[in-house]
GROMACS .gro file of C-alpha atoms in nm:
model
  436
    1MET     CA    1   1.496  -1.100  -3.215
    2ALA     CA    2   1.453  -0.750  -3.346
    3GLY     CA    3   1.606  -0.559  -3.646
    4GLY     CA    4   1.731  -0.220  -3.645
    5PRO     CA    5   1.523   0.101  -3.662
    6HIS     CA    6   1.576   0.124  -4.030
    7ALA     CA    7   1.561  -0.232  -4.093
    8LEU     CA    8   1.148  -0.202  -4.023
    9GLU     CA    9   0.921  -0.360  -4.280
   10ASP     CA   10   0.605  -0.111  -4.258
   11GLU     CA   11   0.374  -0.336  -4.484
   12GLY     CA   12   0.427  -0.158  -4.813
   13SER     CA   13   0.405   0.192  -4.718
   14GLU     CA   14   0.634   0.457  -4.832
   15ASP     CA   15   0.892   0.624  -4.566
   16ARG     CA   16   0.775   0.991  -4.554
   17PRO     CA   17   1.012   1.106  -4.290
   18ALA     CA   18   0.884   1.475  -4.332
   19GLU     CA   19   0.511   1.402  -4.166
   20ASP     CA   20   0.373   1.221  -3.905
   21GLN     CA   21   0.183   0.882  -3.959
   22PRO     CA   22  -0.160   1.016  -3.796
   23SER     CA   23  -0.208   0.783  -3.466
   24PRO     CA   24  -0.550   0.593  -3.454
   25SER     CA   25  -0.785   0.740  -3.163
   26PRO     CA   26  -0.939   0.469  -2.931
   27LEU     CA   27  -1.285   0.489  -3.083
   28ALA     CA   28  -1.149   0.497  -3.418
   29THR     CA   29  -0.965   0.157  -3.298
   30VAL     CA   30  -1.315   0.042  -3.160
   31ARG     CA   31  -1.500   0.137  -3.462
   32ALA     CA   32  -1.221  -0.074  -3.711
   33TYR     CA   33  -1.239  -0.391  -3.496
   34GLY     CA   34  -1.483  -0.397  -3.286
   35PRO     CA   35  -1.510  -0.437  -2.860
   36LEU     CA   36  -1.470  -0.818  -2.940
   37THR     CA   37  -1.160  -0.802  -3.110
   38ILE     CA   38  -0.987  -0.560  -2.910
   39LEU     CA   39  -1.093  -0.800  -2.557
   40LYS     CA   40  -0.891  -1.077  -2.800
   41ALA     CA   41  -0.585  -0.870  -2.868
   42LEU     CA   42  -0.587  -0.812  -2.511
   43GLY     CA   43  -0.207  -0.909  -2.377
   44PRO     CA   44   0.127  -0.745  -2.343
   45GLY     CA   45  -0.037  -0.429  -2.275
   46LEU     CA   46  -0.271  -0.572  -2.015
   47ILE     CA   47   0.033  -0.775  -1.862
   48SER     CA   48   0.258  -0.485  -1.845
   49GLY     CA   49  -0.017  -0.240  -1.670
   50ALA     CA   50  -0.091  -0.538  -1.440
   51SER     CA   51   0.239  -0.573  -1.336
   52ASP     CA   52   0.256  -0.217  -1.208
   53ASN     CA   53   0.003  -0.415  -0.921
   54ASP     CA   54   0.321  -0.499  -0.786
   55PRO     CA   55   0.404  -0.589  -0.421
   56THR     CA   56   0.559  -0.271  -0.396
   57THR     CA   57   0.278  -0.069  -0.536
   58VAL     CA   58   0.059  -0.280  -0.245
   59ALA     CA   59   0.241  -0.221  -0.003
   60SER     CA   60   0.334   0.161  -0.045
   61ILE     CA   61  -0.037   0.224  -0.117
   62ALA     CA   62  -0.134   0.085   0.193
   63VAL     CA   63   0.150   0.288   0.416
   64ILE     CA   64   0.002   0.580   0.189
   65GLY     CA   65  -0.324   0.498   0.295
   66ALA     CA   66  -0.252   0.469   0.666
   67THR     CA   67  -0.061   0.760   0.672
   68THR     CA   68  -0.267   1.021   0.495
   69VAL     CA   69  -0.630   0.816   0.432
   70TYR     CA   70  -0.775   0.947   0.154
   71GLY     CA   71  -0.560   1.262   0.125
   72LEU     CA   72  -0.357   1.122  -0.201
   73SER     CA   73  -0.688   0.994  -0.370
   74TRP     CA   74  -0.709   1.256  -0.614
   75LEU     CA   75  -0.336   1.172  -0.746
   76THR     CA   76  -0.389   0.775  -0.768
   77ILE     CA   77  -0.675   0.930  -1.024
   78LEU     CA   78  -0.448   1.151  -1.196
   79LEU     CA   79  -0.221   0.870  -1.212
   80LEU     CA   80  -0.438   0.761  -1.519
   81PRO     CA   81  -0.366   1.025  -1.817
   82MET     CA   82  -0.008   1.014  -1.715
   83LEU     CA   83   0.065   0.638  -1.685
   84ALA     CA   84  -0.169   0.590  -2.017
   85SER     CA   85  -0.010   0.813  -2.191
   86ILE     CA   86   0.340   0.651  -2.102
   87GLN     CA   87   0.213   0.315  -2.173
   88VAL     CA   88   0.051   0.380  -2.512
   89ILE     CA   89   0.365   0.568  -2.648
   90SER     CA   90   0.576   0.246  -2.543
   91ALA     CA   91   0.345   0.019  -2.715
   92GLN     CA   92   0.408   0.214  -3.013
   93VAL     CA   93   0.770   0.239  -3.024
   94GLY     CA   94   0.788  -0.134  -2.960
   95VAL     CA   95   0.510  -0.215  -3.265
   96VAL     CA   96   0.733   0.051  -3.522
   97ALA     CA   97   1.082  -0.006  -3.403
   98LYS     CA   98   1.060  -0.358  -3.355
   99GLN     CA   99   1.322  -0.348  -3.089
  100GLY     CA  100   1.319  -0.273  -2.707
  101LEU     CA  101   1.381   0.112  -2.553
  102GLN     CA  102   1.716   0.006  -2.432
  103ARG     CA  103   1.859  -0.127  -2.800
  104ALA     CA  104   1.688   0.189  -2.983
  105VAL     CA  105   1.872   0.420  -2.748
  106ARG     CA  106   2.182   0.246  -2.777
  107GLY     CA  107   2.137   0.234  -3.149
  108THR     CA  108   2.045   0.607  -3.186
  109TYR     CA  109   2.257   0.778  -2.950
  110GLY     CA  110   2.561   0.597  -2.897
  111ARG     CA  111   2.655   0.351  -2.643
  112GLY     CA  112   2.718   0.628  -2.357
  113TRP     CA  113   2.405   0.689  -2.350
  114GLY     CA  114   2.260   0.329  -2.344
  115LEU     CA  115   2.461   0.299  -2.070
  116LEU     CA  116   2.339   0.532  -1.866
  117LEU     CA  117   1.956   0.426  -1.960
  118LEU     CA  118   2.120   0.070  -1.820
  119ILE     CA  119   2.201   0.178  -1.524
  120SER     CA  120   1.951   0.394  -1.400
  121VAL     CA  121   1.665   0.100  -1.497
  122LEU     CA  122   1.917  -0.163  -1.384
  123ALA     CA  123   1.909   0.001  -1.044
  124VAL     CA  124   1.566   0.030  -1.020
  125ASN     CA  125   1.475  -0.291  -1.082
  126VAL     CA  126   1.756  -0.471  -0.879
  127VAL     CA  127   1.597  -0.298  -0.555
  128THR     CA  128   1.226  -0.352  -0.694
  129LEU     CA  129   1.300  -0.734  -0.776
  130ALA     CA  130   1.402  -0.784  -0.419
  131ALA     CA  131   1.154  -0.606  -0.256
  132ASP     CA  132   0.907  -0.841  -0.454
  133LEU     CA  133   1.092  -1.144  -0.348
  134GLU     CA  134   1.073  -1.064  -0.017
  135ALA     CA  135   0.719  -0.969  -0.038
  136GLY     CA  136   0.615  -1.310  -0.217
  137ALA     CA  137   0.789  -1.451   0.096
  138ALA     CA  138   0.605  -1.260   0.356
  139SER     CA  139   0.301  -1.366   0.162
  140LEU     CA  140   0.391  -1.720   0.226
  141SER     CA  141   0.454  -1.693   0.559
  142LEU     CA  142   0.122  -1.572   0.587
  143LEU     CA  143  -0.021  -1.855   0.496
  144PHE     CA  144   0.182  -2.140   0.636
  145HIS     CA  145   0.273  -1.976   0.965
  146ARG     CA  146   0.649  -1.972   0.914
  147PRO     CA  147   0.939  -1.733   0.924
  148TRP     CA  148   0.902  -1.539   0.624
  149GLN     CA  149   1.305  -1.600   0.516
  150TRP     CA  150   1.215  -2.001   0.480
  151PHE     CA  151   1.060  -1.895   0.114
  152VAL     CA  152   1.242  -1.615  -0.022
  153ILE     CA  153   1.474  -1.906  -0.208
  154PRO     CA  154   1.225  -2.140  -0.292
  155PHE     CA  155   0.957  -1.836  -0.425
  156GLY     CA  156   1.235  -1.697  -0.652
  157VAL     CA  157   1.380  -2.074  -0.774
  158ALA     CA  158   1.021  -2.116  -0.855
  159ALA     CA  159   0.990  -1.796  -1.058
  160LEU     CA  160   1.301  -1.868  -1.224
  161GLY     CA  161   1.201  -2.183  -1.330
  162MET     CA  162   0.864  -2.024  -1.488
  163LEU     CA  163   1.087  -1.814  -1.705
  164VAL     CA  164   1.357  -2.071  -1.801
  165LEU     CA  165   1.076  -2.388  -1.881
  166GLY     CA  166   0.815  -2.202  -2.025
  167SER     CA  167   0.762  -2.000  -2.335
  168TYR     CA  168   0.713  -1.638  -2.432
  169ASP     CA  169   0.345  -1.763  -2.488
  170GLU     CA  170   0.348  -1.953  -2.185
  171VAL     CA  171   0.467  -1.713  -1.958
  172GLN     CA  172   0.199  -1.478  -2.049
  173ARG     CA  173  -0.093  -1.691  -2.035
  174VAL     CA  174   0.012  -1.780  -1.687
  175LEU     CA  175   0.037  -1.419  -1.590
  176ARG     CA  176  -0.316  -1.356  -1.755
  177TYR     CA  177  -0.456  -1.568  -1.520
  178VAL     CA  178  -0.329  -1.418  -1.221
  179LEU     CA  179  -0.521  -1.101  -1.267
  180PHE     CA  180  -0.830  -1.184  -1.106
  181VAL     CA  181  -0.722  -1.227  -0.785
  182PHE     CA  182  -0.670  -0.807  -0.786
  183VAL     CA  183  -1.051  -0.835  -0.735
  184ALA     CA  184  -1.024  -0.879  -0.356
  185TYR     CA  185  -0.911  -0.552  -0.328
  186VAL     CA  186  -1.193  -0.363  -0.520
  187VAL     CA  187  -1.452  -0.571  -0.279
  188SER     CA  188  -1.299  -0.440   0.008
  189ALA     CA  189  -1.321  -0.111  -0.057
  190PHE     CA  190  -1.720  -0.163  -0.041
  191VAL     CA  191  -1.713  -0.379   0.222
  192ALA     CA  192  -1.459  -0.111   0.423
  193HIS     CA  193  -1.765   0.108   0.437
  194PRO     CA  194  -1.531   0.445   0.378
  195ASN     CA  195  -1.706   0.786   0.408
  196TRP     CA  196  -1.800   0.825   0.040
  197GLY     CA  197  -1.886   1.161   0.060
  198GLN     CA  198  -1.518   1.239   0.212
  199VAL     CA  199  -1.378   0.994  -0.044
  200LEU     CA  200  -1.507   1.186  -0.337
  201HIS     CA  201  -1.418   1.540  -0.136
  202GLN     CA  202  -1.059   1.420  -0.175
  203THR     CA  203  -1.057   1.290  -0.516
  204LEU     CA  204  -1.212   1.549  -0.675
  205LEU     CA  205  -1.167   1.887  -0.447
  206PRO     CA  206  -0.864   1.767  -0.281
  207PRO     CA  207  -0.664   1.998   0.013
  208ILE     CA  208  -0.304   2.040  -0.142
  209SER     CA  209  -0.061   1.972   0.147
  210PHE     CA  210   0.288   2.035   0.124
  211HIS     CA  211   0.392   1.868   0.484
  212PRO     CA  212   0.662   1.598   0.449
  213VAL     CA  213   0.435   1.290   0.519
  214TYR     CA  214   0.217   1.388   0.220
  215ILE     CA  215   0.574   1.458   0.005
  216GLN     CA  216   0.698   1.174   0.103
  217ALA     CA  217   0.415   0.946   0.028
  218ALA     CA  218   0.335   1.156  -0.327
  219LEU     CA  219   0.693   1.087  -0.432
  220ALA     CA  220   0.665   0.712  -0.319
  221LEU     CA  221   0.290   0.684  -0.516
  222LEU     CA  222   0.435   0.805  -0.829
  223GLY     CA  223   0.792   0.603  -0.802
  224THR     CA  224   0.618   0.265  -0.732
  225THR     CA  225   0.394   0.313  -1.037
  226LEU     CA  226   0.590   0.505  -1.254
  227THR     CA  227   0.886   0.267  -1.255
  228SER     CA  228   1.078   0.211  -1.580
  229TYR     CA  229   1.019  -0.145  -1.623
  230ALA     CA  230   0.638  -0.159  -1.686
  231TYR     CA  231   0.709   0.055  -2.012
  232VAL     CA  232   1.070  -0.063  -2.080
  233TRP     CA  233   0.906  -0.432  -2.060
  234GLU     CA  234   0.599  -0.291  -2.303
  235THR     CA  235   0.861  -0.210  -2.576
  236ILE     CA  236   0.974  -0.563  -2.516
  237GLU     CA  237   0.689  -0.683  -2.547
  238GLU     CA  238   0.579  -0.548  -2.859
  239ALA     CA  239   0.910  -0.650  -3.003
  240GLU     CA  240   0.915  -0.982  -2.925
  241GLU     CA  241   0.573  -1.044  -3.074
  242ARG     CA  242   0.636  -0.846  -3.364
  243THR     CA  243   0.315  -0.701  -3.348
  244PRO     CA  244   0.230  -0.587  -3.762
  245LEU     CA  245   0.223  -0.213  -3.745
  246ARG     CA  246  -0.192  -0.264  -3.885
  247ARG     CA  247  -0.223  -0.346  -3.541
  248LEU     CA  248  -0.073  -0.042  -3.382
  249GLY     CA  249  -0.448   0.032  -3.319
  250LEU     CA  250  -0.495  -0.271  -3.104
  251ALA     CA  251  -0.134  -0.249  -2.935
  252ARG     CA  252  -0.226   0.079  -2.805
  253ALA     CA  253  -0.558  -0.009  -2.668
  254ASP     CA  254  -0.429  -0.300  -2.472
  255ALA     CA  255  -0.157  -0.047  -2.316
  256GLY     CA  256  -0.451   0.190  -2.259
  257PHE     CA  257  -0.691  -0.069  -2.102
  258GLY     CA  258  -0.378  -0.201  -1.874
  259MET     CA  259  -0.337   0.120  -1.764
  260PHE     CA  260  -0.720   0.190  -1.654
  261PHE     CA  261  -0.734  -0.151  -1.479
  262ALA     CA  262  -0.411  -0.107  -1.315
  263VAL     CA  263  -0.519   0.270  -1.176
  264ALA     CA  264  -0.874   0.111  -1.070
  265VAL     CA  265  -0.693  -0.131  -0.860
  266PHE     CA  266  -0.458   0.177  -0.726
  267TRP     CA  267  -0.736   0.348  -0.607
  268PHE     CA  268  -0.975   0.123  -0.456
  269ILE     CA  269  -0.629  -0.024  -0.254
  270LEU     CA  270  -0.607   0.294  -0.125
  271ILE     CA  271  -0.973   0.366  -0.009
  272SER     CA  272  -0.951  -0.002   0.141
  273THR     CA  273  -0.625   0.088   0.342
  274GLY     CA  274  -0.776   0.401   0.430
  275ALA     CA  275  -1.078   0.343   0.578
  276THR     CA  276  -0.923   0.025   0.767
  277LEU     CA  277  -0.564   0.106   0.871
  278GLY     CA  278  -0.593   0.475   0.809
  279VAL     CA  279  -0.905   0.574   1.007
  280HIS     CA  280  -0.788   0.371   1.301
  281HIS     CA  281  -0.462   0.526   1.277
  282GLN     CA  282  -0.287   0.194   1.261
  283LYS     CA  283   0.064   0.243   1.154
  284VAL     CA  284   0.174  -0.035   0.946
  285ASP     CA  285   0.498  -0.198   0.940
  286THR     CA  286   0.493  -0.527   0.849
  287ALA     CA  287   0.249  -0.733   0.599
  288GLN     CA  288   0.031  -0.886   0.876
  289GLN     CA  289  -0.033  -0.543   1.025
  290ALA     CA  290  -0.095  -0.447   0.647
  291ALA     CA  291  -0.348  -0.754   0.643
  292GLN     CA  292  -0.613  -0.568   0.839
  293ALA     CA  293  -0.687  -0.361   0.530
  294LEU     CA  294  -0.863  -0.648   0.414
  295THR     CA  295  -1.009  -0.740   0.733
  296PRO     CA  296  -1.393  -0.607   0.637
  297VAL     CA  297  -1.367  -0.872   0.365
  298ALA     CA  298  -1.330  -1.177   0.577
  299GLY     CA  299  -1.266  -1.065   0.933
  300PRO     CA  300  -1.007  -1.333   1.117
  301LEU     CA  301  -0.952  -1.463   0.745
  302ALA     CA  302  -0.815  -1.103   0.636
  303GLY     CA  303  -0.474  -1.214   0.652
  304TYR     CA  304  -0.520  -1.509   0.445
  305ILE     CA  305  -0.716  -1.321   0.199
  306PHE     CA  306  -0.413  -1.015   0.188
  307ALA     CA  307  -0.132  -1.289   0.160
  308ILE     CA  308  -0.345  -1.426  -0.172
  309GLY     CA  309  -0.340  -1.109  -0.343
  310LEU     CA  310   0.008  -1.070  -0.236
  311LEU     CA  311   0.106  -1.400  -0.341
  312ALA     CA  312  -0.026  -1.317  -0.716
  313SER     CA  313   0.070  -0.991  -0.749
  314ALA     CA  314   0.464  -1.113  -0.671
  315ILE     CA  315   0.409  -1.406  -0.913
  316LEU     CA  316   0.303  -1.103  -1.160
  317ALA     CA  317   0.630  -0.871  -1.101
  318VAL     CA  318   0.907  -1.085  -1.023
  319PRO     CA  319   0.924  -1.286  -1.349
  320VAL     CA  320   0.867  -0.935  -1.531
  321LEU     CA  321   1.132  -0.790  -1.362
  322ALA     CA  322   1.399  -1.057  -1.406
  323ALA     CA  323   1.319  -1.090  -1.747
  324THR     CA  324   1.320  -0.707  -1.818
  325THR     CA  325   1.641  -0.687  -1.663
  326ALA     CA  326   1.810  -0.995  -1.872
  327TYR     CA  327   1.644  -0.831  -2.209
  328ILE     CA  328   1.793  -0.497  -2.152
  329LEU     CA  329   2.179  -0.650  -2.020
  330GLY     CA  330   2.083  -0.864  -2.380
  331GLU     CA  331   2.010  -0.563  -2.579
  332GLU     CA  332   2.320  -0.361  -2.414
  333PHE     CA  333   2.572  -0.596  -2.534
  334GLY     CA  334   2.430  -0.757  -2.830
  335TRP     CA  335   2.345  -1.098  -2.657
  336ARG     CA  336   2.072  -1.355  -2.804
  337ARG     CA  337   1.777  -1.319  -2.580
  338GLY     CA  338   1.414  -1.401  -2.568
  339LEU     CA  339   1.181  -1.607  -2.349
  340SER     CA  340   1.088  -1.839  -2.673
  341GLU     CA  341   1.509  -1.876  -2.714
  342LYS     CA  342   1.632  -2.245  -2.581
  343VAL     CA  343   1.874  -2.210  -2.310
  344GLY     CA  344   2.141  -2.365  -2.494
  345ARG     CA  345   2.115  -2.070  -2.761
  346ALA     CA  346   2.068  -1.780  -2.490
  347ARG     CA  347   2.310  -1.889  -2.244
  348ARG     CA  348   2.405  -1.543  -2.096
  349PHE     CA  349   2.051  -1.429  -2.137
  350TYR     CA  350   1.941  -1.703  -1.891
  351THR     CA  351   2.261  -1.662  -1.667
  352ALA     CA  352   2.129  -1.281  -1.644
  353LEU     CA  353   1.787  -1.405  -1.575
  354GLY     CA  354   1.923  -1.643  -1.290
  355ALA     CA  355   2.179  -1.368  -1.180
  356ALA     CA  356   1.889  -1.112  -1.131
  357VAL     CA  357   1.685  -1.350  -0.932
  358LEU     CA  358   1.988  -1.417  -0.696
  359LEU     CA  359   2.087  -1.109  -0.617
  360GLY     CA  360   1.760  -1.012  -0.531
  361ILE     CA  361   1.741  -1.313  -0.301
  362VAL     CA  362   2.077  -1.149  -0.156
  363ILE     CA  363   1.904  -0.816  -0.053
  364SER     CA  364   1.620  -0.959   0.075
  365PHE     CA  365   1.820  -1.096   0.347
  366ALA     CA  366   1.950  -0.720   0.406
  367GLY     CA  367   1.712  -0.753   0.776
  368ILE     CA  368   1.469  -0.489   0.664
  369SER     CA  369   1.133  -0.525   0.722
  370PRO     CA  370   0.921  -0.651   0.360
  371ILE     CA  371   0.655  -0.351   0.378
  372ARG     CA  372   0.920  -0.096   0.435
  373ILE     CA  373   1.151  -0.259   0.174
  374LEU     CA  374   0.885  -0.224  -0.055
  375PHE     CA  375   0.805   0.147   0.064
  376VAL     CA  376   1.170   0.247   0.022
  377SER     CA  377   1.169   0.096  -0.326
  378GLY     CA  378   0.901   0.303  -0.447
  379ILE     CA  379   1.110   0.615  -0.316
  380ILE     CA  380   1.402   0.472  -0.502
  381GLY     CA  381   1.205   0.425  -0.841
  382GLY     CA  382   1.068   0.804  -0.828
  383LEU     CA  383   1.428   0.922  -0.804
  384GLY     CA  384   1.523   0.683  -1.109
  385THR     CA  385   1.238   0.719  -1.329
  386PRO     CA  386   1.285   1.074  -1.481
  387ILE     CA  387   1.573   0.906  -1.685
  388SER     CA  388   1.423   0.628  -1.860
  389LEU     CA  389   1.108   0.859  -1.924
  390VAL     CA  390   1.309   1.123  -2.119
  391PHE     CA  391   1.490   0.862  -2.312
  392LEU     CA  392   1.118   0.684  -2.398
  393LEU     CA  393   1.014   1.009  -2.521
  394LEU     CA  394   1.316   1.121  -2.718
  395ILE     CA  395   1.301   0.799  -2.915
  396ALA     CA  396   0.915   0.837  -2.974
  397ARG     CA  397   0.993   1.130  -3.160
  398ASP     CA  398   1.283   1.037  -3.357
  399GLN     CA  399   1.242   0.999  -3.708
  400ARG     CA  400   1.555   0.748  -3.773
  401VAL     CA  401   1.363   0.493  -3.541
  402MET     CA  402   1.026   0.573  -3.577
  403ARG     CA  403   0.978   0.689  -3.916
  404ARG     CA  404   0.666   0.848  -4.005
  405TYR     CA  405   0.495   0.681  -3.726
  406ARG     CA  406   0.646   0.907  -3.452
  407VAL     CA  407   0.433   0.967  -3.133
  408GLY     CA  408   0.149   1.268  -3.194
  409ARG     CA  409   0.261   1.566  -3.062
  410LEU     CA  410  -0.035   1.593  -2.786
  411LEU     CA  411   0.058   1.213  -2.620
  412THR     CA  412   0.440   1.370  -2.612
  413ALA     CA  413   0.344   1.670  -2.423
  414MET     CA  414   0.139   1.429  -2.179
  415GLY     CA  415   0.481   1.212  -2.132
  416TRP     CA  416   0.687   1.536  -2.107
  417GLY     CA  417   0.441   1.664  -1.873
  418THR     CA  418   0.467   1.322  -1.673
  419ALA     CA  419   0.850   1.312  -1.604
  420VAL     CA  420   0.861   1.721  -1.556
  421LEU     CA  421   0.612   1.623  -1.239
  422VAL     CA  422   0.810   1.304  -1.169
  423ALA     CA  423   1.140   1.509  -1.168
  424ALA     CA  424   0.990   1.820  -0.936
  425VAL     CA  425   0.819   1.580  -0.693
  426SER     CA  426   1.192   1.371  -0.673
  427VAL     CA  427   1.384   1.691  -0.623
  428TYR     CA  428   1.130   1.863  -0.376
  429PHE     CA  429   1.177   1.532  -0.178
  430LEU     CA  430   1.576   1.539  -0.162
  431TYR     CA  431   1.596   1.911  -0.084
  432GLN     CA  432   1.370   1.790   0.247
  433THR     CA  433   1.496   1.513   0.289
  434PHE     CA  434   1.872   1.671   0.305
  435VAL     CA  435   1.830   2.064   0.363
  436GLY     CA  436   1.518   2.131   0.545
   0.00000   0.00000   0.00000
C-alpha cells in the first residue's frame, strides 16, 4: 500500500535534505488552482475534520453548554488554529511520506516507540468507538422508542458491513454526504435566541476561571476535539489515495477547510446548548435530555432532530474509528491493508476491523449512560492525545521521512504549542482529581 520513507517518489525533484521545501500558503494555493478546483478536491481533509464532530464531541459540548453556558465559547474558537495546524501537518506527512503515522514512527524510531504510539492511539480509539456505538444506538432509541441496547449490535454490524463491502472511494463518498446533517446545529443556535451580546463577550473577552468544573470541561473539549484518530486518519487517507506532491497545496487546503467546518459546528453546538440547557440549569445525563438543545428548532420534534444529528455523527465516526484502528495495527505488524483490498487478500486487516467493532459493542454494554460515556471518553482523549501529537510533530520535521518537504517552523511551533497546552491541562486535571 504505502512505500517506505526512502522510497518516496517526488516527481523528479532532487533530494536536498539541507533545506526545507517551502509549503504553499493558502492564498498561493487559491491563486494556483482556483476556488472551484479546490472545492472539487475536498475529500480526506473534509471527512477527517467532520469526523471530529462525532457523538463524543456533540455530547461533550452539550454537557459543557449545560454546565458553563457560554463560559468556554472562547476556547472553542481557539481550537481553530490548533486543530487546523495539526490537521495540515498530518496532511503533509501523509502526502510526502506515502504512509500512515504508525508506520512512519515504527520505521524511523524503532519498534518500541511504535508500540507506545500504538497503545496510546488504541486506548483512545476503543473507548471512543464504544461511546459512539452507544450514541448511535441511543439515537435509534429516540427514533423508534425502544431501549437503546436493542440497537447497539445492528448498528455496529451495519457500520462494519459498509467498510467490508464498500471500496475506499465508496465509503468516502457516503461519508461526504452525511456532513449536511450538521446544519441543524447551526440553525438551532440562531433559533434558540441567545443573548448575542453575552455570547460575543464570553467569546472575545472571556473571564478565565480555574474552577474544577471549568478545568474538567476544558479538558473534555480539548480531548474530544484533539483526539488522535482524526489526524492519524488524515495521514492514512492521504497515503491511501497516494496524493502526488504537486497537489500538496490542495491537500493542505482540504485539511484546513475541514477543520474550519468542524470548529464552526463546535461553536454553534455550544451556543445552542448553552442557550437552552445552560440558561435553564438543566443537567444533561441522557440523550433525551440533550435533545432539548434543539427544542427551539422543532419544538416537540426536537428529540427526533437531535437523534438524526447524533445518528449522522455516529455513522461518520464509527467507520473512521474502526478503520483507523485496523490500519495502525496493520502498519505496526506489516499486514496487507486497505479498504480497497479484497477481504481474501487482507484477512488480518478485516479481522482487526471486526474485532474493534466487537470490542466496542462489549464495552458499550457496561451500563454507563450514553451521554456520560461520551463525556468520559473525551477526558481520556485529552490524557492520551499528547503522546501521538509528539510523534506527529517529530515525524513532520524528520528529514529521513519528509526529505526537503519538512513542515515549516511556524506551523511546527503551533503544533508544539497545542501539544503543550493539552498536556498542561491534562496534568492540572489529574492534580485536581487526585490531590486537590
